[in-house]
mmCIF file of C-alpha atoms in Angstrom:
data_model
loop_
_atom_site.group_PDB
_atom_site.id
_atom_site.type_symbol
_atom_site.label_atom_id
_atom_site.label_comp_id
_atom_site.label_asym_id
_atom_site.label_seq_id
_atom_site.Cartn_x
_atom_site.Cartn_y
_atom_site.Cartn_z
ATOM 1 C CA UNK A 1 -6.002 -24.592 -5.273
ATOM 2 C CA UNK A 2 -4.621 -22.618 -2.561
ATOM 3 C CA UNK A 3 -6.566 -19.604 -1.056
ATOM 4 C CA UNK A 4 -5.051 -16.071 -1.802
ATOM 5 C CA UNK A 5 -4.415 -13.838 0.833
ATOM 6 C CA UNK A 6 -3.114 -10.360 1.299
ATOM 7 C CA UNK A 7 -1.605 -8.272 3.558
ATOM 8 C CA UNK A 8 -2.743 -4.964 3.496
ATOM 9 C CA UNK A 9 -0.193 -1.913 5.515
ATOM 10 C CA UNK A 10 -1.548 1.253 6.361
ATOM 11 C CA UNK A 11 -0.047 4.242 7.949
ATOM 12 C CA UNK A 12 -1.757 5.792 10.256
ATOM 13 C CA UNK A 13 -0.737 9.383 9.446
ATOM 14 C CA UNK A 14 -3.769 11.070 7.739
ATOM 15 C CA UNK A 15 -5.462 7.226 8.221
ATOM 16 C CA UNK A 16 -9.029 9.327 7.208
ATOM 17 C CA UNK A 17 -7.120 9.600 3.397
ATOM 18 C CA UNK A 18 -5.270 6.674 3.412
ATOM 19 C CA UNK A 19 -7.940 3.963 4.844
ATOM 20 C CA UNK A 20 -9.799 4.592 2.144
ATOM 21 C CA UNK A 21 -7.267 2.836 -0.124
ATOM 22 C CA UNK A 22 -8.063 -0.187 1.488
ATOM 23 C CA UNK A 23 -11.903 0.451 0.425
ATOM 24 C CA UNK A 24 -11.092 0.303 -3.219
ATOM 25 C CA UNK A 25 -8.837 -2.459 -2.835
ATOM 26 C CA UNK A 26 -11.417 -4.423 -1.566
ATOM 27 C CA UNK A 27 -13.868 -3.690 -4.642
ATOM 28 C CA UNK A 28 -12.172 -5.869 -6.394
ATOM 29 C CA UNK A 29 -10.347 -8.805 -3.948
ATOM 30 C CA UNK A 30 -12.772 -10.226 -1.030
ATOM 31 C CA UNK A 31 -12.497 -8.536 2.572
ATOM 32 C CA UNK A 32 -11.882 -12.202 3.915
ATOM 33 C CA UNK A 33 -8.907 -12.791 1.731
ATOM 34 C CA UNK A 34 -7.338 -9.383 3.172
ATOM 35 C CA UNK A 35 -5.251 -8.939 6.421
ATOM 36 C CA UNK A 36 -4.877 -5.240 7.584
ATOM 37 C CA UNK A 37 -2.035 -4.157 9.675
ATOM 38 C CA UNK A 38 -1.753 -0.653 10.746
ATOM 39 C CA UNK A 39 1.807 0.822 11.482
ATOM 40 C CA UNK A 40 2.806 4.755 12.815
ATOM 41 C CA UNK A 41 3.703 6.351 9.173
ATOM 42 C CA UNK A 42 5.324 5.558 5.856
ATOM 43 C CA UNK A 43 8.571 5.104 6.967
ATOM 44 C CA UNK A 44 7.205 1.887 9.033
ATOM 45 C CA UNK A 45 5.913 0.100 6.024
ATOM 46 C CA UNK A 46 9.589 -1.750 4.575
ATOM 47 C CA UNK A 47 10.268 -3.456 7.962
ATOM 48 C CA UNK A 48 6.413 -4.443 8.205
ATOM 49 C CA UNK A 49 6.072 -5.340 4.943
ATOM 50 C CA UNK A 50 9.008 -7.441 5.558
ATOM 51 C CA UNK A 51 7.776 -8.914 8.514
ATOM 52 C CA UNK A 52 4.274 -9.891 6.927
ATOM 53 C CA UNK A 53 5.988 -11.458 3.435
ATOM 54 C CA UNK A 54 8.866 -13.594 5.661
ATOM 55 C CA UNK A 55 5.643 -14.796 7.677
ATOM 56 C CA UNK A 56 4.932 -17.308 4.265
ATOM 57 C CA UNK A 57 0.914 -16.299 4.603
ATOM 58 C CA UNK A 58 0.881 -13.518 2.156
ATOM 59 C CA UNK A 59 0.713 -14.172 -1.793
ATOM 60 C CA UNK A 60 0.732 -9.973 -2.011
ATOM 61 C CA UNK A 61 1.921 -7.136 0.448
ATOM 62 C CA UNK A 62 -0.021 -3.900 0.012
ATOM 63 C CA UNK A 63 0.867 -0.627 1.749
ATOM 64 C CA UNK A 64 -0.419 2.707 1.924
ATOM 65 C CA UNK A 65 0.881 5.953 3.071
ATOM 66 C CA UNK A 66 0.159 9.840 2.383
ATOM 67 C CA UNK A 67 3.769 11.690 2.532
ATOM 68 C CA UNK A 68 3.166 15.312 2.691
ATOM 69 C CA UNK A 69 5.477 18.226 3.212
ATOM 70 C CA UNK A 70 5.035 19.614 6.865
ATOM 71 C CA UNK A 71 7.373 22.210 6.466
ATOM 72 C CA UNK A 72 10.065 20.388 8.854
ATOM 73 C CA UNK A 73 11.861 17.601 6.006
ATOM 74 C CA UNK A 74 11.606 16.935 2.691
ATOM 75 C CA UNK A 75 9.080 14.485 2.010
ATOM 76 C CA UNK A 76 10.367 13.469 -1.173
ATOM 77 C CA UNK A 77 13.437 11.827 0.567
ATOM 78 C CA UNK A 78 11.397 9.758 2.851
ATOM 79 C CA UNK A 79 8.745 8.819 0.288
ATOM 80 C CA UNK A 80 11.885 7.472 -2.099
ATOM 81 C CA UNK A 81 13.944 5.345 1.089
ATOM 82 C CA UNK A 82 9.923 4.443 1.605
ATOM 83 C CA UNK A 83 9.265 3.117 -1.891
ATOM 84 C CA UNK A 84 12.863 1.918 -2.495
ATOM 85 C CA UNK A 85 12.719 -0.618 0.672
ATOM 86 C CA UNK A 86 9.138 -1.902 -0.117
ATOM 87 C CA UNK A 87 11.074 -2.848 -3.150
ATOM 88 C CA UNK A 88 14.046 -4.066 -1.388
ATOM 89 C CA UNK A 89 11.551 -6.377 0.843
ATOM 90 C CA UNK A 90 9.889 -7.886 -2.711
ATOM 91 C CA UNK A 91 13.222 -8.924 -4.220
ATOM 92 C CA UNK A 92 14.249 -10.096 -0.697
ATOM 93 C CA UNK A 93 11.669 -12.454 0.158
ATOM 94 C CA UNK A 94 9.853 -13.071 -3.724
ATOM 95 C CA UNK A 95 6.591 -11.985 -2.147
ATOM 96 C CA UNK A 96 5.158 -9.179 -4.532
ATOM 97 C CA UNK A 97 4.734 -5.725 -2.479
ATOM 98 C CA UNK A 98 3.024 -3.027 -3.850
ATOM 99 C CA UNK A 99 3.276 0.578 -2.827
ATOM 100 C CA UNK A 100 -0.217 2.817 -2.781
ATOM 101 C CA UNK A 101 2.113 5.780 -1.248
ATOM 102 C CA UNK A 102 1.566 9.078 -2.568
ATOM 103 C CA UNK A 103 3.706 12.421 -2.092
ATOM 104 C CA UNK A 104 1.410 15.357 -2.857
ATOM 105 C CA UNK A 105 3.432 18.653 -3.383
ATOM 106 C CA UNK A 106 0.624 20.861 -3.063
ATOM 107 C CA UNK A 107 -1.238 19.168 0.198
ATOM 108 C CA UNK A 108 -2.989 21.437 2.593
ATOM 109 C CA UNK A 109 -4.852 19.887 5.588
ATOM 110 C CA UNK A 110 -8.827 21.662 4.120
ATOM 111 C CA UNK A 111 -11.286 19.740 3.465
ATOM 112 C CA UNK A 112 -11.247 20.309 0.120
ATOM 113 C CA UNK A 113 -7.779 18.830 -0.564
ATOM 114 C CA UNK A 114 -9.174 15.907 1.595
ATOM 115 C CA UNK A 115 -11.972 14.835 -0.320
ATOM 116 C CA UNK A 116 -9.447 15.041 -3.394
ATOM 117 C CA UNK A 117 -7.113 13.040 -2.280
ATOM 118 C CA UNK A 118 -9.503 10.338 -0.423
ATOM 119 C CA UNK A 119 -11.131 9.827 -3.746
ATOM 120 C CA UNK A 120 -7.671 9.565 -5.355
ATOM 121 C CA UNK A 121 -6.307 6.389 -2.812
ATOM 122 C CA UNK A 122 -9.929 4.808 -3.839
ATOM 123 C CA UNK A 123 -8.518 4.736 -7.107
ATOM 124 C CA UNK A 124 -5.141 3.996 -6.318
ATOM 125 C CA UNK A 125 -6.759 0.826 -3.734
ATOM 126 C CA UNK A 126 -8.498 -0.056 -6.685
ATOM 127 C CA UNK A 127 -5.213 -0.432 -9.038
ATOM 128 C CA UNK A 128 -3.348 -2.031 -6.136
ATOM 129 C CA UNK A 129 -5.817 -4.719 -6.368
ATOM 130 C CA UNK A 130 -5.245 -5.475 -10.241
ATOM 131 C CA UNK A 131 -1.885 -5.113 -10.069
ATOM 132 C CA UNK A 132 -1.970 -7.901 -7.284
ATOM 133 C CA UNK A 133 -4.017 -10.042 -8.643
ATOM 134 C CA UNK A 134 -2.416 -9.724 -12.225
ATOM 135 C CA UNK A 135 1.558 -10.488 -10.677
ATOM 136 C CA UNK A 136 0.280 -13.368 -9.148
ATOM 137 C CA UNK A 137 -1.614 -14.607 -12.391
ATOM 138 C CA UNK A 138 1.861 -13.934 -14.212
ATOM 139 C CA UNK A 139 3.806 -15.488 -11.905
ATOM 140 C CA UNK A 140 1.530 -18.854 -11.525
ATOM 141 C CA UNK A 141 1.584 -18.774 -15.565
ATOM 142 C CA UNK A 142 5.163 -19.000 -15.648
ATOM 143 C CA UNK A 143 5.370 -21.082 -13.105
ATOM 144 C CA UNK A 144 3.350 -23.565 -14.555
ATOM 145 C CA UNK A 145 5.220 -23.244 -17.672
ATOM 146 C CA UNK A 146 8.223 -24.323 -16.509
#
């Protein structure tokens, strides 16, 4: 049996939210199975993600990202091309790669909102992590069935 190992991508805009992602992913799959790889923002993940899955090492790409509105672009547009090439990178290379990148309308820089969302990417670390480990059961099952 082959040891499982996963990438893990996170942006480093608002890291003190989106780090903690990587803490619930690692509730439930080992620290030493996990690779972290920090890039600029969101709209760095596809190409890394890309990078990591053509590498052959990585049974699962993970990446996390908080896209918020600052006022200057629309956030929604960059969170979709964001989402839409860590999907393009998945079908691409048949390495699973999983998006934990949230676009808050409402996100104010308080401490308040922060402790909200933090919380939140614990959670969504923590359903990164089954969803990983349940697309790679799936796809060893039908694997083996054929």
């Amino acid at each position: 049996m082959t040891h499982t190992r996963f990438a893990f991508v996170q942006a480093r805009w608002h890291a003190d939210i989106v780090d903690r992602a990587y803490q619930g992913f690692t509730e439930l799959i080992l620290p030493t199975q996990v690779d972290t790889f920090d890039v600029p923002g969101a709209f760095e993940m596809p190409l890394m993600a890309q990078t990591l899955a053509e590498t052959g090492r990585y049974d699962a790409v993970v990446c996390a990202a908080l896209v918020v509105d600052g006022g200057i672009y629309r956030h929604d547009f960059v969170a979709a091309a964001v989402v839409d090439g860590l999907m393009q990178v998945g079908l691409k290379t048949g390495v699973p790669v999983l998006s934990v990148s949230l676009t808050p309308h409402q996100f104010q820089d308080t401490a308040h909102h922060t402790a909200i969302y933090a919380e939140h990417f614990v959670t969504k670390g923590r359903e990164a992590a089954q969803a990983a480990l349940g697309i790679l059961d799936t796809r060893r099952a039908v694997r083996s069935a054929a």
